[in-house]
Coordinates of C-alpha atoms in Angstrom, one line a residue:
Chain A
X955 CA 16.0 -14.9 0.2
X956 CA 15.3 -11.7 -1.5
X957 CA 12.0 -11.2 0.5
X958 CA 14.0 -10.9 3.8
X959 CA 15.5 -7.6 2.4
X960 CA 13.8 -4.8 4.6
X961 CA 14.2 -1.3 4.1
X962 CA 15.7 0.1 7.5
X963 CA 16.2 -2.5 10.0
X964 CA 13.6 -1.8 12.6
X965 CA 14.2 -4.0 15.7
X966 CA 10.7 -4.3 17.7
X967 CA 11.0 -3.0 21.3
X968 CA 9.5 -0.6 23.7
X969 CA 12.7 1.0 25.2
X970 CA 13.3 4.8 26.3
X971 CA 15.1 5.1 22.7
X972 CA 12.2 3.4 20.9
X973 CA 9.6 5.7 22.5
X974 CA 11.5 8.9 21.7
X975 CA 9.8 11.2 19.3
X976 CA 11.4 10.6 15.7
X977 CA 12.3 14.0 15.0
X978 CA 14.2 14.1 18.3
X979 CA 16.0 11.3 17.3
X980 CA 17.1 12.4 13.8
X981 CA 18.3 15.8 15.4
X982 CA 20.2 14.3 18.0
X983 CA 21.9 12.0 15.6
X984 CA 22.9 14.7 13.4
X985 CA 24.3 16.7 16.5
X986 CA 26.1 13.3 17.7
X987 CA 27.8 12.9 14.3
X988 CA 28.8 16.7 14.5
X989 CA 30.5 16.2 17.7
X990 CA 32.0 12.8 16.7
X991 CA 34.0 15.0 14.2
X992 CA 34.7 17.9 16.6
X993 CA 36.1 15.4 19.3
X994 CA 39.8 16.3 18.8
X995 CA 41.6 14.0 21.3
X996 CA 41.4 10.6 23.1
X997 CA 39.6 12.1 26.1
X998 CA 36.7 13.5 24.1
X999 CA 36.5 10.5 21.9
X1000 CA 36.3 8.3 25.1
X1001 CA 33.5 10.5 26.4
X1002 CA 31.7 9.7 23.1
X1003 CA 32.3 6.2 23.3
X1004 CA 30.9 5.9 26.9
X1005 CA 27.9 8.0 25.9
X1006 CA 27.3 5.8 22.6
X1007 CA 27.6 2.6 24.9
X1008 CA 25.1 3.9 27.3
X1009 CA 22.7 4.8 24.6
X1010 CA 22.9 1.6 22.9
X1011 CA 22.4 -0.3 26.0
X1012 CA 19.5 1.7 26.9
X1013 CA 18.0 0.7 23.3
X1014 CA 18.0 -3.0 24.5
X1015 CA 18.6 -3.8 20.9
X1016 CA 20.9 -6.9 21.0
X1017 CA 24.8 -6.3 20.5
X1018 CA 25.0 -8.8 17.7
X1019 CA 22.6 -6.4 15.7
X1020 CA 25.4 -3.8 15.8
X1021 CA 28.1 -6.1 15.3
X1022 CA 26.5 -7.3 12.2
X1023 CA 26.8 -3.8 10.8
X1024 CA 30.0 -3.4 11.8
X1025 CA 31.1 -6.4 10.0
X1026 CA 29.4 -5.6 6.7
X1027 CA 31.6 -2.3 6.6
X1028 CA 34.7 -3.9 7.8
X1029 CA 36.5 -3.6 4.6
X1030 CA 35.9 0.1 4.6
X1031 CA 37.4 0.4 8.2
X1032 CA 40.4 -1.7 7.5
X1033 CA 41.0 0.3 4.2
X1034 CA 40.8 3.7 6.0
X1035 CA 42.9 2.7 8.9
X1036 CA 45.5 1.2 6.9
X1037 CA 45.6 4.7 4.9
X1038 CA 45.8 6.5 8.1
X1039 CA 48.8 4.3 9.5
X1040 CA 50.9 5.0 6.7
X1041 CA 50.0 8.8 6.2
X1042 CA 50.2 9.8 9.9
X1043 CA 53.2 11.4 10.9
X1044 CA 54.8 12.5 14.0
X1045 CA 56.4 10.3 16.9
X1046 CA 59.1 7.8 16.7
X1047 CA 59.7 5.8 13.4
X1048 CA 59.0 2.2 14.3
X1049 CA 59.9 0.3 11.1
X1050 CA 59.8 1.0 7.3
X1051 CA 58.4 -1.3 4.9
X1052 CA 59.6 -1.0 1.2
X1053 CA 60.0 2.3 -0.6
X1054 CA 58.9 5.1 1.8
X1055 CA 56.1 3.4 3.7
X1056 CA 57.1 3.9 7.4
X1057 CA 54.9 3.2 10.3
X1058 CA 55.2 5.8 13.2
X1059 CA 53.6 5.9 16.6
X1060 CA 51.9 8.9 15.4
X1061 CA 50.5 6.8 12.4
X1062 CA 49.2 4.3 14.8
X1063 CA 47.6 6.7 17.3
X1064 CA 46.1 8.0 14.2
X1065 CA 44.7 4.9 12.6
X1066 CA 43.2 3.9 16.1
X1067 CA 41.4 7.3 16.6
X1068 CA 39.9 7.3 13.2
X1069 CA 38.7 3.5 13.4
X1070 CA 37.2 4.4 16.7
X1071 CA 35.4 7.5 15.2
X1072 CA 34.1 5.4 12.1
X1073 CA 32.8 2.7 14.7
X1074 CA 31.1 5.0 16.8
X1075 CA 29.5 6.9 13.8
X1076 CA 28.1 3.4 12.5
X1077 CA 26.7 2.5 15.9
X1078 CA 25.0 5.5 16.5
X1079 CA 23.4 5.8 13.0
X1080 CA 22.2 2.0 13.1
X1081 CA 20.7 3.0 16.3
X1082 CA 18.3 5.4 14.6
X1083 CA 17.0 2.8 12.2
X1084 CA 17.0 -0.1 14.9
X1085 CA 14.5 2.0 17.0
X1086 CA 12.5 3.8 14.5
X1087 CA 10.2 2.5 12.1
X1088 CA 10.6 3.7 8.5
X1089 CA 7.0 5.3 8.6
X1090 CA 8.1 7.4 11.7
X1091 CA 11.2 8.4 9.8
X1092 CA 9.1 9.5 6.9
X1093 CA 6.9 11.3 8.9
X1094 CA 9.8 13.0 11.1
X1095 CA 11.4 14.1 7.9
X1096 CA 8.2 15.5 6.6
X1097 CA 7.7 17.5 10.0
X1098 CA 11.3 18.6 10.1
X1099 CA 11.4 19.7 6.5
X1100 CA 8.0 21.8 7.1
X1101 CA 9.9 25.0 7.7
X1102 CA 10.5 25.0 3.7
X1103 CA 7.0 26.2 3.7
X1104 CA 8.1 29.7 4.6
X1105 CA 9.6 29.6 1.0
X1106 CA 6.5 28.4 -0.8
X1107 CA 7.7 24.9 -0.9
X1108 CA 5.0 23.3 0.8
X1109 CA 3.9 21.0 -2.0
X1110 CA 7.4 19.8 -2.5
X1111 CA 7.6 18.6 0.8
X1112 CA 4.5 16.8 0.9
X1113 CA 5.2 15.3 -2.4
X1114 CA 8.6 14.0 -0.9
X1115 CA 6.8 12.5 2.0
X1116 CA 4.2 11.1 -0.2
X1117 CA 6.9 9.6 -2.4
X1118 CA 8.7 8.0 0.5
X1119 CA 5.4 6.5 1.9
X1120 CA 4.5 4.8 -1.1
X1121 CA 8.2 3.9 -2.0
X1122 CA 8.2 1.9 1.3
X1123 CA 5.0 0.4 1.0
X1124 CA 5.9 -1.0 -2.4
X1125 CA 9.2 -2.3 -1.6
X1126 CA 8.0 -5.7 -0.5
X1127 CA 5.4 -5.8 -3.4
X1128 CA 7.9 -5.2 -6.1
X1129 CA 10.5 -7.5 -4.6
X1130 CA 7.9 -10.2 -4.6
X1131 CA 7.2 -9.4 -8.4
X1132 CA 10.8 -9.5 -9.1
X1133 CA 11.2 -13.0 -8.0
X1134 CA 8.0 -14.0 -9.9
X1135 CA 9.4 -12.8 -13.0
X1136 CA 12.8 -14.4 -12.2
X1137 CA 11.2 -17.6 -11.8
X1138 CA 9.2 -17.3 -14.9
X1139 CA 12.3 -16.2 -16.9
X1140 CA 14.1 -19.2 -15.4
X1141 CA 11.4 -21.5 -16.2
X1142 CA 11.9 -20.2 -19.8
X1143 CA 15.5 -21.3 -19.7
X1144 CA 17.0 -17.9 -18.7
X1145 CA 20.4 -18.6 -17.1
X1146 CA 20.9 -15.8 -14.4
X1147 CA 23.8 -17.1 -12.3
X1148 CA 26.5 -18.2 -14.8
X1149 CA 28.7 -16.4 -17.4
X1150 CA 30.7 -13.4 -17.7
X1151 CA 29.8 -10.1 -15.9
X1152 CA 28.3 -8.9 -19.3
X1153 CA 26.3 -11.9 -19.7
X1154 CA 24.8 -11.4 -16.3
X1155 CA 23.8 -7.8 -17.0
X1156 CA 22.4 -8.8 -20.2
X1157 CA 20.3 -11.4 -18.5
X1158 CA 18.8 -8.9 -16.0
X1159 CA 17.2 -7.1 -19.1
X1160 CA 14.3 -9.6 -19.5
X1161 CA 13.6 -9.1 -15.6
X1162 CA 13.8 -5.3 -15.7
X1163 CA 11.6 -4.7 -18.6
X1164 CA 8.6 -6.8 -17.5
X1165 CA 8.9 -5.3 -13.9
X1166 CA 9.3 -1.7 -15.3
X1167 CA 6.0 -2.0 -17.3
X1168 CA 4.2 -3.7 -14.5
X1169 CA 5.2 -1.0 -11.9
X1170 CA 3.9 1.7 -14.5
X1171 CA 0.7 -0.2 -14.8
X1172 CA 0.6 -0.3 -10.7
X1173 CA 1.3 3.5 -10.7
X1174 CA -1.6 4.2 -12.7
X1175 CA -4.1 2.0 -10.8
X1176 CA -2.7 3.2 -7.5
X1177 CA -3.3 6.9 -8.7
X1178 CA -6.9 6.2 -9.5
X1179 CA -7.5 4.3 -6.1
X1180 CA -6.0 7.6 -4.5
X1181 CA -8.2 9.8 -6.6
X1182 CA -11.1 7.8 -5.3
X1183 CA -10.0 8.5 -1.9
X1184 CA -10.4 12.1 -2.3
X1185 CA -6.7 12.7 -2.6
X1186 CA -6.2 16.1 -4.4
X1187 CA -2.3 16.5 -3.8
X1188 CA -2.4 17.0 -0.2
X1189 CA -4.4 20.2 0.0
X1190 CA -6.4 20.4 3.4
X1191 CA -5.2 17.1 4.2
X1192 CA -4.8 16.6 8.1
X1193 CA -2.8 13.7 9.4
X1194 CA -4.5 11.6 12.0
X1195 CA -1.1 10.5 13.9
X1196 CA 0.7 13.6 15.0
X1197 CA 4.2 13.5 16.5
X1198 CA 4.5 15.0 19.7
X1199 CA 7.4 15.9 22.0
X1200 CA 7.2 14.8 25.5
X1201 CA 9.3 15.0 28.7
X1202 CA 11.3 11.8 27.5
X1203 CA 12.6 13.9 24.5
X1204 CA 13.7 16.7 26.8
X1205 CA 15.5 14.2 29.0
X1206 CA 17.3 12.8 25.9
X1207 CA 18.2 16.2 24.4
X1208 CA 19.6 17.2 27.7
X1209 CA 21.6 14.1 28.1
X1210 CA 23.2 14.7 24.6
X1211 CA 23.9 18.2 25.4
X1212 CA 25.8 17.2 28.6
X1213 CA 27.8 14.8 26.4
X1214 CA 28.3 17.5 23.8
X1215 CA 29.5 20.2 26.3
X1216 CA 31.9 17.4 27.8
X1217 CA 33.6 16.9 24.4
X1218 CA 34.1 20.9 23.9
X1219 CA 35.7 21.0 27.4
X1220 CA 37.9 18.0 27.0
X1221 CA 38.9 19.5 23.7
X1222 CA 40.1 22.8 25.3
X1223 CA 41.2 21.5 28.6
X1224 CA 43.0 18.4 27.8
Chain B
X391 CA -38.2 6.4 -7.3
X392 CA -35.3 7.7 -5.5
X393 CA -32.0 7.1 -7.5
X394 CA -28.7 7.5 -5.9
X395 CA -27.0 7.5 -9.3
X396 CA -28.4 8.3 -12.7
X397 CA -27.0 7.8 -16.0
X398 CA -28.6 9.4 -19.2
X399 CA -27.7 8.6 -22.6
X400 CA -24.2 7.8 -21.4
X401 CA -21.6 6.9 -24.1
X402 CA -17.6 6.6 -23.7
X403 CA -15.2 5.9 -26.4
X404 CA -11.4 6.0 -26.6
X405 CA -9.9 7.6 -29.5
X406 CA -6.5 6.3 -30.5
X407 CA -5.2 8.2 -33.6
X408 CA -7.7 7.6 -36.1
X409 CA -9.2 4.5 -34.7
X410 CA -12.4 5.2 -32.2
X411 CA -13.3 2.5 -29.9
X412 CA -16.9 2.5 -28.3
X413 CA -16.7 1.2 -24.9
X414 CA -20.0 2.3 -23.6
X415 CA -22.7 2.8 -26.0
X416 CA -25.7 4.8 -25.0
X417 CA -26.6 3.6 -21.5
X418 CA -29.6 4.7 -19.4
X419 CA -29.7 3.6 -16.0
X420 CA -31.0 4.3 -12.5
X421 CA -29.2 3.0 -9.3
X422 CA -31.9 2.9 -6.6
X423 CA -30.9 4.0 -3.0
X424 CA -30.3 1.3 -0.9
X425 CA -30.3 -1.2 -3.5
X426 CA -27.9 -4.0 -4.4
X427 CA -27.1 -4.3 -8.1
X428 CA -24.7 -6.6 -9.7
X429 CA -23.5 -5.6 -13.1
X430 CA -22.4 -8.9 -14.9
X431 CA -20.1 -9.0 -18.2
X432 CA -17.3 -10.8 -19.5
X433 CA -14.1 -9.3 -20.1
X434 CA -14.0 -6.3 -22.3
X435 CA -17.8 -5.7 -21.9
X436 CA -17.0 -2.2 -20.6
X437 CA -18.0 -2.9 -17.1
X438 CA -14.9 -1.4 -15.4
X439 CA -15.4 1.9 -17.4
X440 CA -19.1 1.9 -16.4
X441 CA -18.0 1.7 -12.9
X442 CA -15.4 4.6 -13.4
X443 CA -18.3 6.8 -14.8
X444 CA -20.2 6.2 -11.9
X445 CA -18.2 8.1 -9.5
X446 CA -16.5 10.8 -12.2
X447 CA -13.3 9.1 -12.5
X448 CA -14.3 9.0 -16.2
X449 CA -16.7 11.5 -17.8
X450 CA -19.1 10.5 -20.7
X451 CA -17.4 11.5 -24.1
X452 CA -20.7 12.2 -25.7
X453 CA -22.1 15.8 -25.2
X454 CA -25.7 14.9 -24.2
X455 CA -24.6 12.3 -21.7
X456 CA -24.9 12.9 -18.1
X457 CA -24.2 11.2 -15.0
X458 CA -26.0 12.4 -11.7
X459 CA -24.9 11.3 -8.3
X460 CA -27.7 12.7 -5.9
X461 CA -28.5 15.1 -8.5
X462 CA -25.0 16.4 -8.9
X463 CA -23.4 16.4 -12.5
X464 CA -20.0 14.3 -12.3
X465 CA -18.7 17.0 -15.1
X466 CA -18.4 19.4 -12.5
X467 CA -14.9 20.0 -11.1
X468 CA -15.9 21.7 -8.1
X469 CA -18.1 18.9 -6.7
X470 CA -15.7 16.2 -7.5
X471 CA -14.5 15.5 -4.0
X472 CA -17.9 15.6 -2.7
X473 CA -18.9 12.9 -5.4
X474 CA -15.9 10.8 -4.7
X475 CA -16.7 10.8 -1.0
X476 CA -20.4 9.7 -1.6
X477 CA -19.8 7.1 -4.1
X478 CA -16.6 4.9 -2.9
X479 CA -15.0 2.7 -5.2
X480 CA -13.0 -0.6 -4.6
X481 CA -10.9 -2.0 -7.3
X482 CA -9.8 -5.6 -8.2
X483 CA -6.1 -5.8 -7.1
X484 CA -5.8 -4.9 -3.2
X485 CA -2.3 -4.3 -3.6
X486 CA -2.5 -1.4 -5.8
X487 CA -4.9 0.3 -3.7
X488 CA -3.0 0.4 -0.4
X489 CA -0.9 3.3 0.0
X490 CA 0.6 3.2 3.6
X491 CA 2.7 0.3 5.0
X492 CA 0.5 0.1 8.2
X493 CA -3.1 -1.0 8.1
X494 CA -4.6 1.9 10.2
X495 CA -2.5 4.5 8.4
X496 CA -3.9 3.3 5.0
X497 CA -7.4 3.3 6.4
X498 CA -6.8 6.8 7.6
X499 CA -5.8 8.1 4.3
X500 CA -9.4 8.8 3.1
X501 CA -10.4 10.9 6.2
X502 CA -7.1 12.5 6.3
X503 CA -7.8 14.0 2.8
X504 CA -11.3 15.2 3.6
X505 CA -9.3 17.3 6.5
X506 CA -11.1 15.7 9.4
X507 CA -9.7 16.5 12.7
X508 CA -7.2 13.8 14.0
X509 CA -9.6 12.5 16.8
X510 CA -12.6 12.1 14.2
X511 CA -10.3 10.2 11.8
X512 CA -9.0 7.9 14.6
X513 CA -12.6 7.1 15.5
X514 CA -13.8 6.3 11.9
X515 CA -10.6 4.4 11.4
X516 CA -11.4 2.0 14.2
X517 CA -15.0 1.9 13.3
X518 CA -14.1 1.0 9.7
X519 CA -11.6 -1.7 10.8
X520 CA -14.1 -3.2 13.0
X521 CA -16.8 -3.4 10.5
X522 CA -14.6 -5.6 8.3
X523 CA -13.1 -7.6 11.2
X524 CA -9.4 -6.5 10.6
X525 CA -9.2 -4.5 14.0
X526 CA -6.8 -6.8 15.3
X527 CA -4.5 -6.3 12.3
X528 CA -4.4 -2.4 12.5
X529 CA -0.7 -2.3 13.4
X530 CA 0.1 -5.0 10.6
X531 CA 1.8 -4.1 7.4
X532 CA -0.5 -5.1 4.3
X533 CA 2.3 -7.1 2.9
X534 CA 1.9 -9.8 5.5
X535 CA -1.9 -10.2 5.1
X536 CA -3.8 -12.6 2.7
X537 CA -5.4 -11.3 -0.2
X538 CA -8.8 -11.5 1.3
X539 CA -7.6 -9.6 4.2
X540 CA -6.0 -6.8 2.0
X541 CA -9.0 -6.4 0.2
X542 CA -11.1 -6.0 3.5
X543 CA -8.4 -3.4 4.5
X544 CA -9.0 -1.6 1.1
X545 CA -13.0 -1.8 1.8
X546 CA -12.2 -0.3 5.2
X547 CA -10.1 2.5 3.6
X548 CA -13.5 3.5 1.6
X549 CA -15.9 2.9 4.4
X550 CA -13.9 5.3 6.7
X551 CA -15.0 8.0 4.3
X552 CA -18.7 7.3 5.2
X553 CA -20.0 6.8 1.7
X554 CA -23.6 6.4 0.8
X555 CA -22.9 4.2 -2.2
X556 CA -19.9 1.5 -2.6
X557 CA -19.1 0.4 -6.2
X558 CA -17.0 -2.8 -6.4
X559 CA -15.1 -3.6 -9.7
X560 CA -14.2 -7.3 -9.5
X561 CA -13.3 -7.0 -5.8
X562 CA -12.9 -10.8 -5.7
X563 CA -11.3 -11.7 -8.9
X564 CA -7.8 -12.1 -7.5
X565 CA -8.8 -13.8 -4.2
X566 CA -9.1 -17.6 -3.3
X567 CA -12.5 -19.0 -2.2
X568 CA -12.2 -18.2 1.3
X569 CA -11.2 -14.7 0.7
X570 CA -14.1 -14.4 -1.6
X571 CA -16.6 -15.3 0.6
X572 CA -15.2 -12.9 3.3
X573 CA -15.5 -10.1 0.8
X574 CA -19.0 -11.1 -0.3
X575 CA -20.1 -11.5 3.3
X576 CA -18.9 -7.9 4.2
X577 CA -20.7 -6.6 1.0
X578 CA -24.1 -8.1 1.7
X579 CA -23.8 -7.2 5.4
X580 CA -23.3 -3.4 4.5
X581 CA -26.3 -3.6 2.1
X582 CA -28.5 -5.2 4.6
X583 CA -27.6 -3.3 7.9
X584 CA -26.3 0.0 6.9
X585 CA -28.9 0.3 3.7
X586 CA -25.8 1.2 1.6
X587 CA -26.3 1.3 -2.0
X588 CA -24.1 -1.7 -3.6
X589 CA -23.0 -1.9 -7.2
X590 CA -20.9 -4.8 -7.6
X591 CA -19.3 -5.6 -10.9
X592 CA -18.3 -9.3 -11.7
X593 CA -17.9 -11.9 -13.7
X594 CA -18.6 -14.5 -11.2
X595 CA -22.1 -15.3 -11.3
X596 CA -22.5 -16.9 -8.0
X597 CA -22.1 -13.5 -6.5
X598 CA -25.2 -12.2 -8.0
X599 CA -27.1 -14.4 -5.7
X600 CA -27.9 -11.7 -2.9
X601 CA -28.6 -9.1 -5.3
X602 CA -31.9 -7.2 -5.9
X603 CA -31.3 -6.6 -9.6
X604 CA -28.9 -8.1 -12.2
X605 CA -27.7 -6.2 -15.3
X606 CA -26.1 -8.0 -18.0
X607 CA -23.8 -5.9 -20.0
X608 CA -22.3 -6.9 -23.3
X609 CA -20.3 -4.8 -25.6
X610 CA -21.2 -1.6 -23.7
X611 CA -25.0 -2.2 -23.7
X612 CA -27.1 -3.6 -21.2
X613 CA -28.7 -6.5 -22.9
X614 CA -30.8 -7.8 -19.6
X615 CA -32.1 -6.4 -16.7
X616 CA -34.1 -8.1 -13.8
X617 CA -33.9 -10.1 -10.7
X618 CA -31.3 -12.8 -10.2
X619 CA -34.0 -15.6 -10.7
X620 CA -35.2 -14.0 -13.9
X621 CA -31.5 -13.5 -15.3
X622 CA -30.3 -16.8 -14.5
X623 CA -33.0 -19.0 -15.8
X624 CA -32.2 -17.3 -19.2
X625 CA -29.1 -19.7 -19.5
X626 CA -29.1 -19.2 -23.5
X627 CA -28.5 -15.5 -23.2
X628 CA -25.9 -15.8 -20.5
X629 CA -24.0 -18.4 -22.5
X630 CA -24.3 -16.1 -25.7
X631 CA -22.6 -13.4 -23.5
X632 CA -19.7 -15.5 -22.7
X633 CA -20.3 -15.9 -19.0
X634 CA -19.5 -19.0 -16.8
X635 CA -23.1 -20.4 -15.8
X636 CA -22.7 -21.8 -12.5
X637 CA -22.6 -25.5 -12.6
X638 CA -25.6 -26.2 -10.5
X639 CA -27.7 -23.9 -12.5
X640 CA -26.5 -25.5 -15.9
X641 CA -27.4 -28.9 -14.2
X642 CA -30.9 -27.8 -13.9
X643 CA -31.1 -26.2 -17.4
X644 CA -30.0 -29.6 -18.8
X645 CA -32.6 -31.4 -16.7
X646 CA -35.2 -29.4 -18.2
X647 CA -34.0 -29.7 -21.6
X648 CA -34.3 -33.5 -21.3
X649 CA -37.9 -33.1 -20.3
X650 CA -37.8 -33.0 -16.4
X651 CA -40.1 -30.2 -15.2
X652 CA -37.9 -28.4 -12.8
X653 CA -37.4 -24.7 -12.1
X654 CA -34.1 -23.3 -13.4
X655 CA -33.7 -20.3 -11.3
X656 CA -31.3 -21.5 -8.7
X657 CA -27.9 -20.5 -8.2
X658 CA -26.3 -22.2 -5.0
X659 CA -26.0 -25.8 -4.8
X660 CA -28.5 -25.9 -1.7
X661 CA -31.1 -24.2 -4.1
X662 CA -30.8 -26.4 -7.0
X663 CA -31.0 -29.6 -4.6
X664 CA -34.3 -28.3 -3.5
X665 CA -35.4 -27.6 -7.0
X666 CA -34.5 -31.2 -7.9
X667 CA -36.1 -32.7 -4.8
X668 CA -39.2 -30.6 -5.4
X669 CA -39.4 -31.9 -9.1
X670 CA -38.8 -35.6 -8.2
X671 CA -41.7 -35.3 -5.7
X672 CA -44.1 -33.9 -8.3
X673 CA -43.5 -36.7 -10.6
X674 CA -44.2 -39.3 -7.9
X675 CA -47.3 -37.9 -7.3

């Protein structure tokens, strides 16, 4: 039930992709997304597909995990492709539905292209969360944002990272607590499932208020515990775990660069 | 006498608008280095406040009250970190003490804040986890551990800072009997083997069994101060303080009241059995 919700969907493994530095993965993901949008024709999109398929196989994460992700956003894919199908112009007119809704070959081509792009986008993005623990992602973001230090925002970066760490740590605890409160309210006769939308929203109030109060109390206790462990806002703090770039990251970056170069070349030449 | 912590004329009160509530009333107390002290008190007796006064989390609210840790006044803000490192503190709810979602990263939090180099931190984390028997779980998430295991991780997080004194504020209150035994075992071991000063705050009298000294706290005042034996034979005071007396001790007390000559200073079942056995043999002779 609720307990099964995990933030991020880490899939344990020891593949090449798993062992990449989290920072490398984030940067390359951004790069990949940019180039997915730059890919202007079928040839470059095909190149992107081949590359994505290669990387996905390399991660050894089962295909059904990725399919599951695609399935959840299937409505969005269908909606976007339908929109593109009717709005796309050019090519022969195949048939006209009622009013002015015409389907052209150009429209079909465009819909297929956009669908391909969205699917690739989702596949490559889910790869990051499947192969990287939330903690590593947090550390990587802290490290990547550390350039903000130059602008005197060192404190802000640290606070952001600390907030993410604590949020991650407390998600299961708060989920458990929510379940407890829900059961307690149900035992007192609360009806959480039936009724109109408004009734359902109203039924949430007796759950959210105790949860909020207990969270504030937790925060207070946690702050005291952190103070007892010599925390003073991150001044002079030295992390035990350090992210390290290795040869592996260089190989991954070069592989990616090749793919990106290919996309540009195909865009221009074909 | 070499005192690790010294409280002189310490008082603490909350002010809520016009209402003023005295939580701690004029306490004078020295905690000897390497000793094992148990502070017993019922809910609302001020025992948590007393604990927080000892590591400078709270400061005395009266002007002439001072708390000294190794001779350093806790009021001095500059030495705050030093005091917190020396006097580690473990709280009741393990869930609200763990910061990271990986055990070893959580234990590393203290040493990281002290600014130790990564290799040193690593060393201390491994050592601390081994000392509480949680080394195999170093990669787990706290969420998947039992209450006792979580509390052991919390203790490891403090131990990794290498404190000289450990204050535990009802560390077993939320644990099942098994978890309670695990935590108590670790505490007594640290005191015995590492000569660590221990201050255990609790309302479970059974936990006072291994202490050198027991203090009875009632409404912000120390009303009794003695060895476990001395305190436990005084069942009348204990009951008046609102504490749950262990069943075995109570049995001895009732036996004595009904005229059987038996020593009432036992806490555990085994001890009580021995006392009754001795009393029976005495009568036969």
